[in-house]
Amino acid sequence: METWFERLSTLDALFLELEDRTTHMHVGAVAVFEGEPPPYRDLLHLVESRLSRVPRYRQRVQFVPFKQGRPVWIDESQFDLEYHVRHTALPAPGGEPELQKLAGRLFSQALDRDKPLWELWLVEGLDQQRFGLISKTHHCMIDGISGVDLATVLMDAEPSSEVPPPPPEWSPRPAPKPSELLAISVKEQITNPIQLVREALHANNDARKLLREIAGGFKPLLGLAGMGLAPPSALNRPIGPHRRFEMLELPLPEIRKIRRALRGTLNDVILAIIAGALRQWLGARGEPPTAQLRALVPVSTRGAHDRKTFGNQISAVFCPLPIDEANPVERLRKIREAMKGIKESGQAVGATALASLGDFAPPTLLAQAARLQAVTRFFNVVITNVPGPQFPLYLLGRKLRACYPQVPLAAQQSLGIALLSYHGKVDIGLLADLDVRDLPALAGAMRDALAELRSCADSRPPAAVGTSAAGGADAQTPAI
């Protein structure tokens, strides 16, 4: 019988290499629903009925012997749904503090690489007639923009409680033997670069286009290298394996009002809110805001026709956070101008093109790149902002009240900020190293920063501004 496998992309392989004992490379979310929790077996049946829409969830990573090639995806021959979909309950009183503690513990645990890289936890015991779902998915499986699509395969736009249809029959395809995978990988390393050059000699083909994109990508990347290391900050220090998680919400209409009055995109306003919050929070810790910080803002390069496809299609831009600026309106202006310059520079496009070089690099270079990232600090904090649906979603007839996303912490990064717009508000998940004991104060500082900008917006007439993409994202949508 014919064997099957699929090679991980360069970026997805890098996400695996970045992971170690203290750096867990899974993304996740804490979703809160209204109503009584569904029976565990009903949830199992729903997941099983829709797994055909997300085939990667029944695949696992297979490493090439001696690391002579990027890892591959193979079908899991011993797939056990009950291992991945789990059931737990909160202790009394079952409020946000208990839910956040549980999420922090679950996000502290690395996923088992010998199995498909995801978990889903049904959480009972929430107060106010609510229940939760906590999800974990390895970053090598999925990116933020596509993640909205894949997560919602379990949800419906209407509150239907109909029993899902029986799942289609599924059988795992046989995987190649390690010796076969080694031979194929070595052959690919030799033939792929040669084939690319040969095809590039012919006009109007994809190989020539790729080489042009790679060449064009060096210029913006040289400018990025010229920025140097990010400023020193208490945010950047060695971290442990354990995490804290904090949840909060901001009203989307207020953010839109600020955008109309003070100009900029919704993403500019959100970055300004975060800058103001970090200024207040770090100042309360005794860290004077004497220099601006630098944020890593992932952006999706996935086109509309690529949605619901697999593999990460993301790049990143580096945005200054002027926490040294006391005036909130001036902070927003500086961020607006910086983001405009970043878009015009082609920084994200250049990074995406250069990532293609990894397809032709020996796998050992990927490992070296991961180690270099661990000791080199080009940014102080990661901020993701994903536009979600502006209408309610339902799980087995229960309405989704909120969904707080989680972005992983990189080496030397003690804080990650993830945002998801959903049904008229922005749901925010703050993930931090366990030693960051004042994380709730940062959530309060974000509310204060919003109120500060709202007060400034109330004092001036609305400005005429254009609208942006769904959820207020920029032309290149921020993503996990």
Coordinates of C-alpha atoms in Angstrom, one line a residue:
M1 CA 0.0 0.0 0.0
E2 CA 1.3 3.5 -0.9
T3 CA 2.6 5.5 2.1
W4 CA 1.7 9.1 2.9
F5 CA 3.4 12.0 4.6
E6 CA 3.5 15.8 4.3
R7 CA 6.6 17.9 5.0
L8 CA 6.4 20.7 7.6
S9 CA 7.1 24.2 6.2
T10 CA 10.2 25.9 7.3
L11 CA 8.4 28.1 9.7
D12 CA 6.4 25.3 11.3
A13 CA 9.7 23.3 11.7
L14 CA 11.2 26.3 13.4
F15 CA 8.3 26.4 15.9
L16 CA 9.2 22.9 16.9
E17 CA 12.9 23.8 17.2
L18 CA 12.0 26.8 19.4
E19 CA 10.3 24.7 22.0
D20 CA 12.1 23.6 25.1
R21 CA 11.4 22.9 28.8
T22 CA 10.5 26.5 29.5
T23 CA 9.3 27.7 26.1
H24 CA 6.0 26.0 25.1
M25 CA 5.0 26.7 21.5
H26 CA 1.2 26.1 21.7
V27 CA -1.5 28.7 21.1
G28 CA -4.8 28.4 22.9
A29 CA -7.9 30.1 24.2
V30 CA -10.3 30.1 27.1
A31 CA -13.9 30.2 25.8
V32 CA -16.8 30.9 28.1
F33 CA -20.4 29.8 27.2
E34 CA -23.8 30.5 28.7
G35 CA -25.9 27.7 30.0
E36 CA -25.4 24.3 31.5
P37 CA -22.4 22.4 30.2
P38 CA -23.2 19.7 27.5
P39 CA -22.7 16.1 28.5
Y40 CA -19.1 15.0 27.9
R41 CA -20.3 12.3 25.5
D42 CA -22.2 14.8 23.4
L43 CA -19.1 17.0 23.1
L44 CA -17.1 13.9 22.0
H45 CA -19.7 13.1 19.4
L46 CA -19.6 16.6 18.1
V47 CA -15.8 16.7 17.8
E48 CA -15.8 13.3 16.1
S49 CA -18.4 14.3 13.6
R50 CA -16.4 17.3 12.5
L51 CA -12.8 16.0 12.6
S52 CA -13.0 15.5 8.8
R53 CA -12.9 19.3 8.4
V54 CA -9.6 19.5 10.3
P55 CA -7.6 16.4 9.1
R56 CA -4.4 17.7 10.8
Y57 CA -6.0 16.9 14.2
R58 CA -5.6 13.2 13.4
Q59 CA -1.9 13.6 12.4
R60 CA 1.3 13.7 14.4
V61 CA 4.8 14.7 13.8
Q62 CA 7.4 12.2 12.6
F63 CA 11.1 13.3 12.8
V64 CA 13.6 12.4 10.1
P65 CA 16.4 10.2 11.4
F66 CA 19.6 12.1 12.2
K67 CA 17.7 15.4 11.5
Q68 CA 18.4 15.1 7.8
G69 CA 15.3 16.9 6.8
R70 CA 12.4 18.8 8.1
P71 CA 9.9 16.7 10.1
V72 CA 6.8 15.4 8.4
W73 CA 3.1 14.9 9.2
I74 CA 1.8 11.3 9.2
D75 CA -1.6 9.9 10.2
E76 CA -1.9 8.8 13.8
S77 CA -2.5 5.0 13.7
Q78 CA -3.6 4.9 17.3
F79 CA -5.8 8.0 17.5
D80 CA -7.7 8.2 20.8
L81 CA -10.3 11.0 20.9
E82 CA -10.8 10.8 24.6
Y83 CA -7.1 11.5 25.2
H84 CA -7.5 14.8 23.4
V85 CA -10.9 15.9 24.6
R86 CA -10.8 16.0 28.4
H87 CA -13.2 16.8 31.2
T88 CA -12.7 18.7 34.4
A89 CA -14.4 21.0 36.9
L90 CA -13.5 24.1 38.9
P91 CA -13.5 24.3 42.7
A92 CA -16.0 26.6 44.4
P93 CA -16.9 29.3 43.9
G94 CA -16.1 28.8 40.2
G95 CA -15.4 32.4 39.2
E96 CA -12.9 34.0 36.9
P97 CA -10.0 33.6 39.4
E98 CA -10.4 29.8 39.5
L99 CA -10.8 29.6 35.7
Q100 CA -7.7 31.7 35.2
K101 CA -5.7 29.5 37.6
L102 CA -6.7 26.4 35.7
A103 CA -5.9 27.9 32.4
G104 CA -2.4 29.0 33.7
R105 CA -1.7 25.4 34.8
L106 CA -2.9 23.9 31.5
F107 CA -0.9 26.4 29.4
S108 CA 2.2 25.5 31.5
Q109 CA 2.2 21.9 30.2
A110 CA 3.8 21.1 26.9
L111 CA 1.9 18.9 24.4
D112 CA 3.1 15.3 23.9
R113 CA 5.0 15.1 20.6
D114 CA 4.2 11.4 20.2
K115 CA 0.5 12.3 19.6
P116 CA -1.5 14.8 17.6
L117 CA -0.5 18.2 19.0
W118 CA -3.8 19.5 20.5
E119 CA -6.0 19.2 23.6
L120 CA -9.6 20.4 24.4
W121 CA -10.8 20.7 28.0
L122 CA -14.5 20.8 28.9
V123 CA -14.7 22.8 32.2
E124 CA -17.7 22.6 34.5
G125 CA -18.3 24.4 37.8
L126 CA -18.4 28.0 36.6
D127 CA -20.7 30.3 38.4
Q128 CA -23.6 32.2 36.8
Q129 CA -24.8 29.2 34.8
R130 CA -21.7 29.1 32.6
F131 CA -19.1 26.5 31.4
G132 CA -15.8 26.8 29.6
L133 CA -13.7 25.2 26.9
I134 CA -9.9 25.5 27.1
S135 CA -8.0 24.7 23.9
K136 CA -4.4 24.1 23.2
T137 CA -2.9 23.6 19.7
H138 CA 0.8 23.6 18.8
H139 CA 1.9 26.6 16.8
C140 CA 3.3 24.4 14.0
M141 CA -0.3 23.2 13.2
I142 CA -2.0 26.5 12.8
D143 CA -1.7 30.3 12.7
G144 CA -4.0 32.9 14.2
I145 CA -6.1 33.9 11.2
S146 CA -6.7 30.4 10.1
G147 CA -7.3 29.4 13.7
V148 CA -10.5 31.4 13.8
D149 CA -11.8 29.3 11.0
L150 CA -10.7 26.0 12.4
A151 CA -11.8 26.7 16.0
T152 CA -15.3 27.5 14.7
V153 CA -15.8 24.1 13.0
L154 CA -17.3 23.1 16.4
M155 CA -19.6 26.1 16.5
D156 CA -22.6 27.2 14.6
A157 CA -24.1 30.6 13.7
E158 CA -27.5 29.5 14.9
P159 CA -28.4 28.0 18.3
S160 CA -29.1 24.5 17.0
S161 CA -29.1 21.5 19.4
E162 CA -29.6 18.9 16.7
V163 CA -27.6 15.7 17.1
P164 CA -24.6 15.8 14.7
P165 CA -24.6 13.3 11.9
P166 CA -22.5 10.2 12.2
P167 CA -18.8 10.9 11.3
P168 CA -17.5 9.7 8.0
E169 CA -15.4 6.6 8.1
W170 CA -11.7 7.3 8.6
S171 CA -8.7 5.1 8.2
P172 CA -5.1 6.1 8.8
R173 CA -2.8 6.0 5.8
P174 CA 0.4 4.0 6.2
A175 CA 3.5 6.1 7.0
P176 CA 6.9 5.5 5.4
K177 CA 9.6 3.6 7.3
P178 CA 12.3 5.7 9.0
S179 CA 14.9 4.5 6.4
E180 CA 12.6 5.5 3.5
L181 CA 11.9 8.9 5.0
L182 CA 15.7 9.4 5.5
A183 CA 16.4 8.5 1.8
I184 CA 13.6 10.8 0.5
S185 CA 14.8 13.7 2.7
V186 CA 18.4 13.5 1.6
K187 CA 17.4 13.3 -2.0
E188 CA 15.2 16.4 -1.6
Q189 CA 18.0 18.4 -0.1
I190 CA 20.1 17.7 -3.1
T191 CA 17.6 18.1 -5.9
N192 CA 15.3 20.9 -4.8
P193 CA 17.9 23.8 -5.1
I194 CA 19.1 22.5 -8.4
Q195 CA 15.5 22.2 -9.7
L196 CA 14.7 25.8 -8.6
V197 CA 17.7 27.2 -10.5
R198 CA 16.9 25.2 -13.6
E199 CA 13.3 26.4 -13.6
A200 CA 14.4 30.0 -12.9
L201 CA 16.2 30.0 -16.3
H202 CA 12.8 29.9 -18.0
A203 CA 10.7 33.1 -18.0
N204 CA 7.4 33.6 -16.3
N205 CA 7.4 30.8 -13.8
D206 CA 7.0 30.4 -10.1
A207 CA 10.7 29.7 -9.5
R208 CA 11.9 32.9 -11.0
K209 CA 9.2 34.8 -9.2
L210 CA 10.3 33.3 -5.9
L211 CA 13.9 34.2 -6.5
R212 CA 12.9 37.8 -7.2
E213 CA 10.9 37.9 -4.0
I214 CA 13.8 36.6 -2.0
A215 CA 16.2 39.1 -3.5
G216 CA 13.7 41.9 -2.9
G217 CA 13.3 40.8 0.7
F218 CA 16.9 41.5 1.7
K219 CA 16.5 45.3 1.6
P220 CA 13.8 45.6 4.3
L221 CA 15.5 42.9 6.4
L222 CA 18.8 44.8 6.4
G223 CA 16.9 47.8 7.8
L224 CA 15.5 45.5 10.5
A225 CA 18.9 44.3 11.4
G226 CA 20.0 47.9 11.7
M227 CA 17.5 48.5 14.5
G228 CA 19.7 46.5 16.9
L229 CA 18.5 44.8 20.0
A230 CA 15.3 45.9 21.8
P231 CA 15.7 48.2 24.8
P232 CA 16.4 46.5 28.2
S233 CA 13.3 45.9 30.2
A234 CA 12.0 44.0 33.1
L235 CA 9.8 42.2 30.6
N236 CA 12.9 40.4 29.3
R237 CA 14.5 37.9 31.6
P238 CA 14.8 34.1 31.9
I239 CA 11.5 32.4 32.4
G240 CA 10.4 29.1 33.9
P241 CA 7.9 26.5 32.6
H242 CA 4.9 27.8 34.6
R243 CA 2.4 30.4 33.6
R244 CA -0.2 32.9 34.8
F245 CA -3.2 33.8 32.7
E246 CA -5.4 36.9 33.0
M247 CA -8.6 37.7 31.1
L248 CA -10.3 41.0 30.4
E249 CA -12.6 42.6 27.8
L250 CA -12.7 46.0 26.2
P251 CA -15.8 47.4 24.4
L252 CA -15.2 47.6 20.6
P253 CA -17.6 50.6 20.1
E254 CA -15.4 52.7 22.4
I255 CA -12.2 51.8 20.5
R256 CA -14.0 52.7 17.3
K257 CA -15.0 56.0 18.7
I258 CA -11.4 56.8 19.6
R259 CA -10.3 55.8 16.1
R260 CA -12.8 58.2 14.5
A261 CA -11.9 61.1 16.8
L262 CA -8.1 60.7 17.0
R263 CA -7.4 59.0 13.6
G264 CA -5.7 55.7 12.9
T265 CA -6.8 52.1 12.5
L266 CA -8.3 50.0 15.2
N267 CA -5.0 48.2 15.5
D268 CA -3.2 51.5 16.1
V269 CA -5.6 52.4 18.9
I270 CA -5.2 49.0 20.5
L271 CA -1.4 49.3 20.4
A272 CA -1.7 52.8 21.9
I273 CA -3.9 51.3 24.7
I274 CA -1.2 48.6 25.4
A275 CA 1.6 51.2 25.3
G276 CA -0.3 53.4 27.9
A277 CA -1.0 50.3 30.1
L278 CA 2.7 49.2 30.0
R279 CA 3.8 52.7 30.9
Q280 CA 1.5 52.7 34.0
W281 CA 2.3 49.1 35.0
L282 CA 6.1 49.3 34.6
G283 CA 6.1 52.7 36.3
A284 CA 4.3 51.2 39.3
R285 CA 7.0 48.5 39.5
G286 CA 9.7 51.2 39.7
E287 CA 10.9 50.9 36.1
P288 CA 11.0 54.5 34.7
P289 CA 9.6 54.7 31.2
T290 CA 12.7 56.4 29.7
A291 CA 12.7 54.6 26.4
Q292 CA 10.2 53.1 24.0
L293 CA 9.7 49.4 23.9
R294 CA 9.5 47.2 20.8
A295 CA 6.6 44.9 20.1
L296 CA 6.6 41.9 17.7
V297 CA 3.3 42.0 15.9
P298 CA 2.6 38.9 13.8
V299 CA 0.8 39.5 10.6
S300 CA -1.0 37.0 8.3
T301 CA 0.1 36.7 4.7
R302 CA -2.7 34.3 4.0
G303 CA -4.9 35.4 1.1
A304 CA -8.7 34.9 1.1
H305 CA -8.4 31.9 -1.1
D306 CA -6.0 30.3 1.5
R307 CA -8.4 30.4 4.4
K308 CA -9.0 26.9 6.0
T309 CA -5.7 25.7 4.6
F310 CA -3.0 24.3 6.8
G311 CA 0.4 25.5 7.7
N312 CA 1.5 28.9 9.0
Q313 CA 1.5 31.7 6.5
I314 CA 2.6 34.5 8.8
S315 CA 5.3 37.0 9.1
A316 CA 6.0 39.7 11.6
V317 CA 6.7 43.4 12.0
F318 CA 8.4 45.2 14.8
C319 CA 6.4 48.2 16.1
P320 CA 7.7 50.8 18.6
L321 CA 5.6 51.2 21.8
P322 CA 6.3 54.8 23.0
I323 CA 5.8 54.3 26.7
D324 CA 8.2 57.2 27.3
E325 CA 5.5 59.5 25.9
A326 CA 3.3 61.0 28.6
N327 CA 0.6 62.4 26.3
P328 CA -1.8 59.6 25.2
V329 CA -2.8 61.4 21.9
E330 CA 0.8 61.8 21.0
R331 CA 1.5 58.1 21.8
L332 CA -1.3 57.2 19.3
R333 CA 0.1 59.5 16.7
K334 CA 3.6 58.0 17.0
I335 CA 2.3 54.5 16.7
R336 CA 0.1 55.5 13.7
E337 CA 3.1 57.0 11.9
A338 CA 5.3 54.1 12.8
M339 CA 2.9 51.5 11.5
K340 CA 2.4 53.5 8.3
G341 CA 6.1 53.5 7.7
I342 CA 6.4 49.8 8.5
K343 CA 3.7 48.9 5.9
E344 CA 5.5 51.1 3.3
S345 CA 8.9 49.6 4.0
G346 CA 7.7 46.0 3.1
Q347 CA 9.2 44.6 6.2
A348 CA 6.7 41.8 6.6
V349 CA 6.8 40.9 2.9
G350 CA 10.6 40.8 3.0
A351 CA 10.6 38.5 6.0
T352 CA 8.1 36.2 4.3
A353 CA 10.2 35.9 1.1
L354 CA 13.4 35.2 3.1
A355 CA 11.6 32.5 5.0
S356 CA 11.4 30.6 1.7
L357 CA 15.2 30.2 1.8
G358 CA 14.7 27.7 4.6
D359 CA 13.1 25.3 2.2
F360 CA 16.6 24.8 0.7
A361 CA 18.7 25.0 3.9
P362 CA 20.1 22.0 5.8
P363 CA 17.9 21.2 8.8
T364 CA 20.8 21.9 11.1
L365 CA 20.6 25.6 10.2
L366 CA 17.0 25.6 11.5
A367 CA 18.2 24.4 14.8
Q368 CA 20.9 27.0 14.9
A369 CA 18.4 29.7 14.0
A370 CA 16.2 28.6 16.9
R371 CA 19.1 28.7 19.3
L372 CA 20.0 32.2 18.0
Q373 CA 16.5 33.4 18.7
A374 CA 16.7 32.1 22.2
V375 CA 19.7 34.4 23.1
T376 CA 19.0 37.4 20.8
R377 CA 16.3 39.9 21.9
F378 CA 14.9 41.9 19.0
F379 CA 11.6 42.6 20.8
N380 CA 10.3 43.1 24.3
V381 CA 6.7 41.7 24.0
V382 CA 4.5 39.9 21.5
I383 CA 1.1 41.4 20.7
T384 CA -1.4 39.6 18.5
N385 CA -4.7 41.1 17.4
V386 CA -7.1 38.7 15.5
P387 CA -10.4 39.9 14.0
G388 CA -13.2 37.5 14.9
P389 CA -16.9 37.3 14.0
Q390 CA -19.1 40.2 15.0
F391 CA -22.1 37.9 15.5
P392 CA -22.8 35.3 18.2
L393 CA -21.6 31.7 17.9
Y394 CA -23.1 28.6 19.5
L395 CA -21.8 25.2 20.7
L396 CA -24.4 22.5 20.9
G397 CA -27.0 25.3 21.3
R398 CA -25.1 27.2 24.0
K399 CA -24.0 30.8 23.2
L400 CA -20.4 31.7 23.2
R401 CA -20.0 34.7 25.7
A402 CA -16.3 35.4 25.3
C403 CA -13.1 33.9 24.0
Y404 CA -9.8 34.9 25.5
P405 CA -6.8 33.9 23.3
Q406 CA -3.3 32.8 24.4
V407 CA 0.0 33.5 22.6
P408 CA 3.1 31.5 23.7
L409 CA 6.1 33.1 25.5
A410 CA 9.4 33.1 23.6
A411 CA 12.7 32.7 25.4
Q412 CA 13.5 35.7 27.6
Q413 CA 9.9 37.0 27.2
S414 CA 7.9 37.1 30.4
L415 CA 4.7 38.6 28.9
G416 CA 2.5 37.9 25.8
I417 CA -0.7 39.8 24.9
A418 CA -3.3 38.3 22.6
L419 CA -6.6 40.0 21.5
L420 CA -9.6 38.7 19.7
S421 CA -12.5 40.9 18.6
Y422 CA -15.9 39.1 19.0
H423 CA -19.5 40.3 19.0
G424 CA -18.9 43.9 19.9
K425 CA -15.9 43.6 22.2
V426 CA -12.3 42.8 22.3
D427 CA -11.4 39.7 24.4
I428 CA -7.9 39.8 25.8
G429 CA -5.7 37.1 27.2
L430 CA -2.5 38.0 29.1
L431 CA 0.0 35.2 29.5
A432 CA 3.0 35.7 31.8
D433 CA 5.7 33.7 33.6
L434 CA 4.5 32.5 37.0
D435 CA 6.8 35.0 38.7
V436 CA 4.9 37.9 37.3
R437 CA 2.6 38.2 40.3
D438 CA 1.1 41.6 39.5
L439 CA -0.4 40.5 36.2
P440 CA -3.9 41.6 37.3
A441 CA -2.6 45.1 37.7
L442 CA -1.7 45.1 33.9
A443 CA -5.4 44.2 33.1
G444 CA -6.5 47.2 35.2
A445 CA -3.9 49.4 33.5
M446 CA -5.3 48.5 30.1
R447 CA -8.8 49.6 31.3
D448 CA -7.3 52.9 32.5
A449 CA -5.4 53.5 29.3
L450 CA -8.7 53.0 27.3
A451 CA -10.5 55.5 29.6
E452 CA -7.6 58.0 29.1
L453 CA -7.9 57.8 25.3
R454 CA -11.7 57.9 25.5
S455 CA -11.5 61.1 27.5
C456 CA -9.2 62.7 24.9
A457 CA -11.6 61.5 22.1
D458 CA -14.6 63.0 23.9
S459 CA -12.9 66.4 23.9
R460 CA -12.6 66.7 20.2
P461 CA -14.9 66.3 17.1
P462 CA -14.7 63.1 15.1
A463 CA -12.2 63.1 12.3
A464 CA -12.9 61.8 8.8
V465 CA -11.1 58.5 8.5
G466 CA -11.4 55.5 6.2
T467 CA -12.5 52.2 7.4
S468 CA -10.3 49.2 7.6
A469 CA -10.7 45.5 7.2
A470 CA -13.0 43.3 9.3
G471 CA -12.3 43.8 13.0
G472 CA -10.4 47.0 12.2
A473 CA -7.2 45.3 11.2
D474 CA -4.6 46.8 8.9
A475 CA -4.0 45.7 5.3
Q476 CA -1.9 42.9 6.6
T477 CA -4.0 41.5 9.4
P478 CA -2.3 40.9 12.8
A479 CA -2.4 37.3 13.7
I480 CA -1.2 34.7 16.2

